[in-house]
Short mmCIF file of C-alpha atoms in Angstrom, two decimals:
data_model
loop_
_atom_site.label_atom_id
_atom_site.label_comp_id
_atom_site.label_asym_id
_atom_site.label_seq_id
_atom_site.Cartn_x
_atom_site.Cartn_y
_atom_site.Cartn_z
CA MET F 14 33.55 -186.32 -75.98
CA PRO F 15 30.47 -188.14 -74.58
CA GLN F 16 29.95 -191.65 -75.94
CA GLN F 17 26.98 -192.15 -78.29
CA ILE F 18 24.35 -194.29 -76.56
CA PHE F 19 22.55 -195.50 -79.71
CA SER F 20 24.09 -196.91 -82.87
CA ASN F 21 23.73 -195.07 -86.17
CA GLU F 22 21.31 -197.79 -87.34
CA ILE F 23 18.91 -196.99 -84.51
CA ILE F 24 19.31 -193.25 -85.04
CA SER F 25 18.60 -193.81 -88.73
CA MET F 26 15.38 -195.67 -87.90
CA ILE F 27 14.28 -192.83 -85.61
CA ILE F 28 14.98 -190.24 -88.30
CA ASP F 29 13.09 -192.35 -90.86
CA CYS F 30 10.03 -192.16 -88.59
CA LEU F 31 10.41 -188.37 -88.47
CA GLN F 32 10.86 -187.90 -92.20
CA ASP F 33 7.76 -185.70 -92.51
CA GLU F 34 8.59 -183.61 -89.41
CA VAL F 35 11.02 -181.14 -90.97
CA PRO F 36 11.27 -178.79 -87.92
CA SER F 37 12.20 -181.78 -85.73
CA LEU F 38 14.76 -182.95 -88.27
CA GLN F 39 16.29 -179.48 -88.43
CA ARG F 40 16.77 -179.52 -84.66
CA LEU F 41 18.23 -183.02 -84.76
CA SER F 42 20.70 -182.00 -87.45
CA LEU F 43 22.26 -179.54 -85.00
CA VAL F 44 23.26 -182.29 -82.55
CA ASN F 45 26.25 -183.65 -84.48
CA LYS F 46 27.53 -184.31 -88.00
CA ALA F 47 26.24 -187.90 -88.10
CA TRP F 48 22.68 -186.83 -87.30
CA ALA F 49 22.92 -183.94 -89.74
CA PHE F 50 24.03 -186.34 -92.49
CA LEU F 51 21.10 -188.70 -91.82
CA SER F 52 18.55 -185.86 -91.61
CA ARG F 53 19.73 -183.97 -94.67
CA PRO F 54 17.92 -186.00 -97.41
CA TYR F 55 14.55 -185.54 -95.67
CA ILE F 56 15.09 -181.85 -94.91
CA TRP F 57 15.81 -181.06 -98.55
CA ARG F 58 13.43 -183.54 -100.18
CA GLN F 59 10.65 -180.94 -100.63
CA ILE F 60 11.14 -177.21 -101.28
CA ILE F 61 8.32 -174.65 -101.45
CA LEU F 62 9.28 -171.31 -102.96
CA ASN F 63 7.09 -168.34 -102.01
CA PRO F 64 7.36 -164.71 -103.11
CA PRO F 65 8.85 -162.28 -100.58
CA ARG F 66 6.33 -160.90 -98.13
CA PRO F 67 5.09 -157.37 -98.92
CA HIS F 68 6.78 -155.82 -95.88
CA HIS F 69 10.10 -157.26 -97.05
CA ARG F 70 9.91 -155.44 -100.36
CA GLY F 71 11.23 -151.98 -101.05
CA PRO F 72 14.54 -150.34 -101.93
CA ALA F 73 16.48 -153.21 -100.37
CA MET F 74 14.91 -155.62 -102.86
CA SER F 75 16.05 -153.67 -105.92
CA SER F 76 19.22 -155.72 -106.26
CA ARG F 77 17.15 -158.93 -105.89
CA ASP F 78 20.05 -160.54 -104.05
CA THR F 79 17.95 -161.02 -100.92
CA THR F 80 14.87 -162.61 -102.52
CA PRO F 81 13.90 -166.20 -101.64
CA CYS F 82 15.14 -167.26 -105.10
CA ALA F 83 18.50 -165.58 -104.54
CA LYS F 84 18.93 -167.19 -101.13
CA LEU F 85 18.03 -170.62 -102.48
CA TRP F 86 20.43 -170.15 -105.39
CA ALA F 87 23.25 -169.33 -102.98
CA ILE F 88 22.58 -172.55 -101.05
CA ILE F 89 22.29 -174.96 -103.98
CA ASN F 90 25.27 -173.37 -105.72
CA ALA F 91 27.54 -173.93 -102.69
CA VAL F 92 30.27 -176.57 -102.53
CA ASP F 93 28.17 -179.00 -100.49
CA SER F 94 25.06 -178.44 -102.60
CA PRO F 95 21.77 -180.16 -101.66
CA ALA F 96 20.41 -179.74 -105.22
CA ASP F 97 20.51 -183.48 -105.96
CA LEU F 98 18.46 -184.21 -102.82
CA ILE F 99 15.48 -182.08 -103.92
CA GLU F 100 12.76 -184.40 -105.23
CA GLU F 101 9.76 -182.06 -105.08
CA PHE F 102 9.81 -178.38 -105.97
CA CYS F 103 6.81 -176.07 -105.62
CA ILE F 104 6.58 -172.53 -106.97
CA ASP F 105 3.77 -171.18 -104.79
CA ASN F 106 2.52 -167.73 -105.78
CA THR F 107 -0.95 -168.10 -104.21
CA GLU F 108 -0.36 -165.31 -101.69
CA ASP F 109 0.22 -162.78 -104.48
CA PRO F 110 -1.19 -164.29 -107.71
CA ASN F 111 -1.17 -161.01 -109.64
CA SER F 112 2.48 -160.28 -108.99
CA HIS F 113 5.40 -160.97 -111.31
CA THR F 114 7.79 -161.07 -108.33
CA LEU F 115 8.62 -164.76 -108.77
CA SER F 116 8.32 -165.12 -112.54
CA SER F 117 10.57 -162.09 -113.14
CA ASP F 118 13.24 -163.08 -110.61
CA ARG F 119 16.44 -163.71 -112.55
CA TYR F 120 17.52 -166.36 -110.04
CA LEU F 121 14.49 -168.62 -110.59
CA PRO F 122 15.64 -170.06 -113.98
CA MET F 123 19.10 -170.60 -112.49
CA VAL F 124 17.60 -172.52 -109.56
CA LEU F 125 15.40 -174.67 -111.82
CA ASN F 126 18.34 -175.56 -114.05
CA ARG F 127 20.20 -177.00 -111.05
CA LEU F 128 17.32 -179.32 -110.06
CA THR F 129 18.18 -182.48 -111.99
CA HIS F 130 16.53 -185.07 -109.72
CA LEU F 131 12.97 -183.74 -109.52
CA THR F 132 10.16 -186.31 -109.46
CA ARG F 133 7.35 -183.87 -108.53
CA PHE F 134 6.94 -180.32 -109.83
CA LYS F 135 4.19 -177.89 -108.74
CA ILE F 136 3.39 -174.46 -110.15
CA LEU F 137 0.68 -172.59 -108.24
CA ARG F 138 -0.85 -169.32 -109.48
CA MET F 139 2.27 -168.01 -111.18
CA LEU F 140 2.08 -165.41 -113.93
CA TRP F 141 3.63 -166.86 -117.06
CA PRO F 142 6.27 -165.15 -119.21
CA GLN F 143 4.76 -163.99 -122.50
CA ASN F 144 8.02 -164.46 -124.41
CA ILE F 145 8.57 -168.06 -125.48
CA ASN F 146 12.34 -167.44 -125.40
CA ASP F 147 12.33 -166.29 -121.79
CA PRO F 148 15.00 -168.10 -119.66
CA LEU F 149 12.25 -169.21 -117.26
CA VAL F 150 10.38 -170.92 -120.11
CA HIS F 151 13.54 -172.79 -121.13
CA ALA F 152 14.15 -173.85 -117.51
CA ILE F 153 10.59 -175.14 -117.05
CA ARG F 154 10.72 -177.01 -120.35
CA ARG F 155 13.97 -178.69 -119.32
CA ILE F 156 12.23 -180.05 -116.22
CA LEU F 157 9.19 -181.18 -118.23
CA HIS F 158 11.45 -183.17 -120.56
CA SER F 159 13.13 -185.04 -117.71
CA ARG F 160 12.55 -188.79 -117.54
CA MET F 161 12.64 -188.57 -113.73
CA LEU F 162 9.60 -186.25 -113.50
CA ASP F 163 6.61 -188.32 -112.37
CA THR F 164 4.02 -185.78 -111.16
CA LEU F 165 3.13 -182.33 -112.52
CA THR F 166 0.66 -180.07 -110.70
CA ILE F 167 -0.55 -176.81 -112.23
CA TRP F 168 -2.93 -174.43 -110.47
CA ALA F 169 -3.70 -171.55 -112.76
CA TYR F 170 -6.53 -169.78 -114.56
CA ARG F 171 -4.53 -169.38 -117.72
CA PHE F 172 -1.40 -171.20 -118.79
CA PRO F 173 0.50 -172.04 -121.97
CA THR F 174 -0.11 -175.37 -123.66
CA TYR F 175 3.54 -176.45 -123.52
CA LEU F 176 3.06 -177.19 -119.80
CA VAL F 177 0.78 -180.08 -120.80
CA ARG F 178 2.06 -181.12 -124.19
CA GLU F 179 5.73 -181.35 -123.18
CA CYS F 180 5.49 -183.35 -119.93
CA PHE F 181 6.37 -186.42 -121.98
CA PHE F 182 7.19 -188.85 -119.16
CA VAL F 183 4.80 -187.60 -116.47
CA GLN F 184 2.57 -190.33 -115.01
CA THR F 185 0.40 -188.06 -112.85
CA LEU F 186 -0.98 -184.79 -114.26
CA LEU F 187 -3.02 -182.57 -111.91
CA LEU F 188 -4.67 -179.42 -113.27
CA ARG F 189 -6.52 -176.98 -111.03
CA GLY F 190 -8.35 -173.76 -111.80
CA ASN F 191 -10.58 -172.51 -114.59
CA GLN F 192 -8.41 -173.80 -117.41
CA LYS F 193 -7.88 -171.47 -120.36
CA LEU F 194 -4.92 -172.49 -122.48
CA TYR F 195 -3.18 -170.07 -124.79
CA LEU F 196 -0.63 -170.55 -127.55
CA ALA F 197 2.67 -168.73 -127.83
CA GLY F 198 5.29 -168.78 -130.59
CA SER F 199 6.35 -172.28 -131.65
CA ASP F 200 3.86 -173.58 -129.11
CA MET F 201 1.26 -173.23 -131.85
CA ASP F 202 2.61 -176.27 -133.69
CA PRO F 203 0.41 -179.34 -133.15
CA PRO F 204 1.96 -182.11 -131.02
CA SER F 205 3.26 -185.21 -132.77
CA ALA F 206 2.00 -188.67 -131.89
CA GLU F 207 5.49 -189.71 -130.78
CA SER F 208 5.83 -186.94 -128.18
CA ILE F 209 2.36 -186.73 -126.63
CA PRO F 210 2.09 -187.35 -122.84
CA ARG F 211 0.56 -190.67 -121.74
CA PRO F 212 -0.29 -190.20 -118.05
CA HIS F 213 -1.65 -192.95 -115.82
CA THR F 214 -3.39 -190.41 -113.56
CA LEU F 215 -5.20 -187.31 -114.80
CA ALA F 216 -6.99 -184.98 -112.36
CA LEU F 217 -8.90 -181.95 -113.64
CA ASP F 218 -9.94 -180.13 -110.46
CA THR F 219 -11.72 -177.23 -112.09
CA ASP F 220 -14.84 -175.15 -111.69
CA SER F 221 -15.29 -175.08 -115.45
CA PHE F 222 -13.31 -177.14 -117.91
CA VAL F 223 -13.36 -177.17 -121.68
CA ALA F 224 -12.22 -180.68 -122.52
CA ASP F 225 -11.32 -180.12 -126.14
CA GLN F 226 -8.55 -177.69 -125.10
CA VAL F 227 -6.56 -180.34 -123.20
CA TRP F 228 -7.71 -183.59 -124.75
CA PRO F 229 -5.77 -183.25 -128.04
CA LEU F 230 -2.60 -182.77 -125.96
CA VAL F 231 -2.94 -186.00 -123.94
CA ASP F 232 -3.02 -189.67 -124.93
CA THR F 233 -5.53 -191.38 -122.62
CA SER F 234 -4.78 -194.93 -123.77
CA CYS F 235 -2.74 -195.60 -120.59
CA LEU F 236 -5.11 -193.79 -118.23
CA LYS F 237 -5.91 -195.69 -115.02
CA TYR F 238 -7.32 -192.89 -112.84
CA LEU F 239 -9.40 -189.92 -113.99
CA ARG F 240 -10.82 -187.16 -111.82
CA ILE F 241 -12.99 -184.50 -113.41
CA ALA F 242 -15.48 -181.85 -112.35
CA LEU F 243 -19.05 -181.32 -113.42
CA PRO F 244 -20.20 -179.39 -115.29
CA THR F 245 -17.65 -180.34 -117.94
CA VAL F 246 -17.90 -178.64 -121.31
CA LEU F 247 -16.73 -180.78 -124.19
CA GLY F 248 -16.79 -178.11 -126.85
CA ASP F 249 -17.11 -179.10 -130.50
CA HIS F 250 -14.37 -181.75 -130.47
CA PRO F 251 -14.17 -184.40 -129.19
CA HIS F 252 -17.83 -185.38 -129.11
CA GLN F 253 -17.07 -187.85 -126.32
CA LEU F 254 -14.79 -187.48 -123.33
CA LEU F 255 -12.98 -190.85 -123.40
CA GLN F 256 -11.90 -193.24 -126.12
CA TYR F 257 -10.34 -195.54 -123.50
CA SER F 258 -11.93 -196.45 -120.19
CA PRO F 259 -10.05 -195.75 -116.92
CA GLU F 260 -10.22 -198.16 -114.00
CA TYR F 261 -10.94 -195.46 -111.42
CA LEU F 262 -13.27 -192.53 -112.07
CA ALA F 263 -13.81 -189.67 -109.61
CA ILE F 264 -16.34 -186.90 -110.25
CA ASN F 265 -16.56 -183.66 -108.27
CA CYS F 266 -19.93 -181.95 -108.69
CA TYR F 267 -19.84 -178.18 -108.28
CA GLU F 268 -23.37 -177.42 -109.44
CA ASP F 269 -26.74 -179.11 -109.20
CA ASP F 270 -27.04 -179.68 -112.93
CA ASP F 271 -28.69 -182.44 -114.95
CA PHE F 272 -26.47 -181.82 -118.01
CA TYR F 273 -23.90 -184.59 -118.30
CA PRO F 274 -21.22 -185.01 -120.95
CA ASN F 275 -20.83 -187.98 -123.24
CA PHE F 276 -18.22 -189.90 -121.27
CA GLY F 277 -17.55 -192.27 -124.14
CA ARG F 278 -16.21 -195.49 -122.59
CA LEU F 279 -16.52 -196.52 -118.95
CA ASP F 280 -16.69 -200.28 -119.38
CA LYS F 281 -13.45 -200.94 -117.40
CA VAL F 282 -14.24 -198.75 -114.39
CA LYS F 283 -13.82 -200.70 -111.14
CA GLU F 284 -14.34 -197.88 -108.63
CA LEU F 285 -16.55 -194.83 -108.99
CA THR F 286 -16.25 -191.88 -106.59
CA ILE F 287 -18.72 -188.97 -106.64
CA SER F 288 -18.50 -185.87 -104.43
CA TYR F 289 -21.81 -184.05 -104.21
CA PRO F 290 -22.72 -180.88 -102.24
CA THR F 291 -25.86 -181.32 -100.14
CA TRP F 292 -26.64 -177.60 -99.79
CA LEU F 293 -27.49 -176.85 -103.41
CA ASP F 294 -31.01 -178.22 -103.59
CA GLY F 295 -33.36 -180.22 -101.38
CA ARG F 296 -33.69 -182.72 -104.22
CA TRP F 297 -29.95 -183.39 -104.48
CA PRO F 298 -30.36 -187.16 -103.82
CA GLU F 299 -32.59 -187.36 -106.90
CA ALA F 300 -30.05 -185.39 -108.94
CA LEU F 301 -27.31 -187.74 -107.72
CA ALA F 302 -29.47 -190.70 -108.78
CA GLY F 303 -29.79 -189.08 -112.21
CA LEU F 304 -26.01 -188.90 -112.53
CA LEU F 305 -25.69 -192.57 -111.52
CA HIS F 306 -28.36 -193.50 -114.05
CA HIS F 307 -26.43 -191.65 -116.76
CA LEU F 308 -23.18 -193.39 -115.82
CA ALA F 309 -24.86 -196.81 -115.72
CA SER F 310 -25.77 -196.37 -119.40
CA TYR F 311 -22.08 -196.79 -120.29
CA ASN F 312 -22.13 -200.52 -119.52
CA MET F 313 -20.08 -200.40 -116.29
CA ILE F 314 -20.05 -204.18 -115.97
CA HIS F 315 -16.77 -204.28 -114.03
CA LEU F 316 -17.85 -201.82 -111.33
CA GLU F 317 -16.93 -203.18 -107.90
CA ARG F 318 -17.27 -200.19 -105.58
CA ILE F 319 -19.16 -196.89 -105.43
CA VAL F 320 -18.02 -194.14 -103.06
CA LEU F 321 -20.46 -191.28 -102.50
CA TYR F 322 -19.08 -188.24 -100.72
CA TRP F 323 -21.84 -186.02 -99.39
CA LEU F 324 -20.37 -182.58 -98.77
CA LEU F 325 -21.85 -180.91 -95.71
CA GLU F 326 -21.97 -177.28 -94.67
CA PRO F 327 -19.01 -176.34 -92.42
CA ALA F 328 -21.24 -175.98 -89.35
CA ASP F 329 -23.08 -179.30 -89.82
CA THR F 330 -21.89 -181.88 -87.29
CA PHE F 331 -25.17 -183.66 -86.59
CA ILE F 332 -27.48 -185.61 -88.89
CA SER F 333 -31.12 -186.19 -88.10
CA GLU F 334 -34.25 -187.25 -89.95
CA ALA F 335 -34.92 -183.57 -90.63
CA ASP F 336 -31.72 -183.33 -92.66
CA PHE F 337 -33.15 -185.94 -95.05
CA HIS F 338 -36.70 -184.65 -95.25
CA ASN F 339 -37.17 -185.46 -98.94
CA HIS F 340 -37.97 -189.14 -98.56
CA ASN F 341 -38.95 -189.76 -102.20
CA ALA F 342 -35.60 -188.44 -103.44
CA PHE F 343 -33.78 -191.01 -101.30
CA VAL F 344 -36.08 -193.77 -102.51
CA ILE F 345 -35.05 -192.91 -106.07
CA LEU F 346 -31.36 -192.89 -105.10
CA ASP F 347 -31.68 -196.19 -103.23
CA HIS F 348 -33.45 -197.76 -106.24
CA GLN F 349 -30.73 -196.56 -108.63
CA LEU F 350 -27.94 -197.97 -106.45
CA MET F 351 -29.67 -201.35 -106.50
CA ASN F 352 -30.00 -201.22 -110.29
CA MET F 353 -26.45 -200.45 -111.36
CA ASN F 354 -25.74 -202.90 -114.19
CA SER F 355 -22.75 -204.61 -112.56
CA LYS F 356 -22.86 -208.04 -111.00
CA ARG F 357 -19.48 -207.35 -109.37
CA LEU F 358 -20.70 -204.46 -107.20
CA SER F 359 -19.85 -205.40 -103.60
CA ASN F 360 -19.77 -202.09 -101.73
CA VAL F 361 -21.53 -198.72 -101.70
CA HIS F 362 -19.71 -196.43 -99.31
CA VAL F 363 -21.22 -193.15 -98.14
CA GLY F 364 -18.67 -190.75 -96.73
CA LEU F 365 -19.73 -187.49 -95.13
CA LYS F 366 -17.28 -184.67 -95.73
CA PRO F 367 -17.67 -181.50 -93.67
CA ASN F 368 -15.70 -178.55 -94.99
CA SER F 369 -13.92 -177.84 -91.72
CA ASP F 370 -14.68 -180.37 -88.99
CA SER F 371 -13.30 -183.89 -89.00
CA ILE F 372 -15.45 -186.89 -89.86
CA GLU F 373 -15.26 -188.04 -86.24
CA ASP F 374 -17.37 -184.99 -85.23
CA ILE F 375 -20.35 -186.08 -87.33
CA GLU F 376 -23.14 -187.69 -85.28
CA GLY F 377 -26.21 -189.56 -86.39
CA MET F 378 -24.74 -191.24 -89.48
CA ASP F 379 -26.96 -194.26 -88.82
CA VAL F 380 -29.82 -192.24 -90.33
CA ILE F 381 -28.28 -192.92 -93.75
CA GLU F 382 -28.86 -196.65 -93.31
CA THR F 383 -32.57 -196.08 -92.86
CA LYS F 384 -32.76 -193.84 -95.92
CA LEU F 385 -30.92 -196.30 -98.17
CA ALA F 386 -32.75 -199.27 -96.74
CA ASN F 387 -32.56 -201.62 -99.73
CA THR F 388 -28.86 -201.01 -100.28
CA PHE F 389 -28.27 -201.61 -96.56
CA ALA F 390 -30.38 -204.77 -96.56
CA ALA F 391 -28.32 -206.15 -99.47
CA ASN F 392 -25.17 -205.83 -97.33
CA LEU F 393 -23.71 -203.33 -99.78
CA LEU F 394 -23.80 -200.16 -97.68
CA THR F 395 -21.04 -198.85 -95.42
CA VAL F 396 -20.96 -195.39 -93.84
CA GLY F 397 -17.97 -193.34 -92.72
CA PRO F 398 -14.69 -192.07 -94.14
CA ALA F 399 -13.44 -193.75 -97.30
CA SER F 400 -10.13 -195.60 -97.19
CA GLY F 401 -7.27 -194.10 -99.14
CA GLU F 402 -8.86 -190.66 -99.41
#
């Protein structure tokens, strides 16, 4: 047997550097048992479950013993089961969102019941069981009640309220889609104050969001980071979005609209991030200034940083004076940035976000400095990608 050149400590360090390169780790695990043992936790850390491809369906699928769920069940139910190594599990039905293939698979509840060490759980575009006593509902609820679960991501256009109201210990709650919650069976009972989720991070990445559907299900007293989309519809209750101010507020604007909700309290916000599409209207800088003016009315005295993401068309990789032809609109925006009512404001960062090309492909960003001349002269303005995004 050839002698091992490197010690296991060095091999372990190499594998640690490759922890996000699963194909490379899978090849390394074939070298010997020691490398397989060191690679195994990273290989099984994240599992994405997709429905079977259409050309794989047919008479052979009738027994459902060859579905992705069935194959995964056979692996995690083996003697040397990797079930305890799985930290993130994603049910991804985006390729076939109108199919019950995954939600009706009898192996899926069995798989979920074996995952006792999940910290992150994602459910993307899955059709939900209508029966509250369905085994899949019980399996999902068991995961939601786990103290180990830290992050829950739901991408759906319609989902039952128990997915929000029963994630008791979740710190990060991410909701995507045009949220329409529905009630089913005992799910109609109102949540008690003792069992309501208290997330630190709440992201509502939606095209249209009715706040009063989710807000009664979440306690925002511990909220540090909030991301919402505009327009946001509050509905009849609550009359204001927040009773407690987050420290970080991110707003994604999907429409050029001057209707803004009553945010309630923003007095503790330290960083404000706004993503705004530049193709909606030639007067978008003025509309962005209007949004900043509305936000400034909430006494944001602790605001330290503003990040403005200007979303470009996919083909736009060059900025010139012609791209910013509406000079008066930029004067209004520049004036509003200089009049935010916070003495702690130390940075206004403008980040250009093309839909397809990387930020390094954008040329002519120095034009922004001439358009926001007063902000630049006050040593507040920086241009480029934002850190941590």
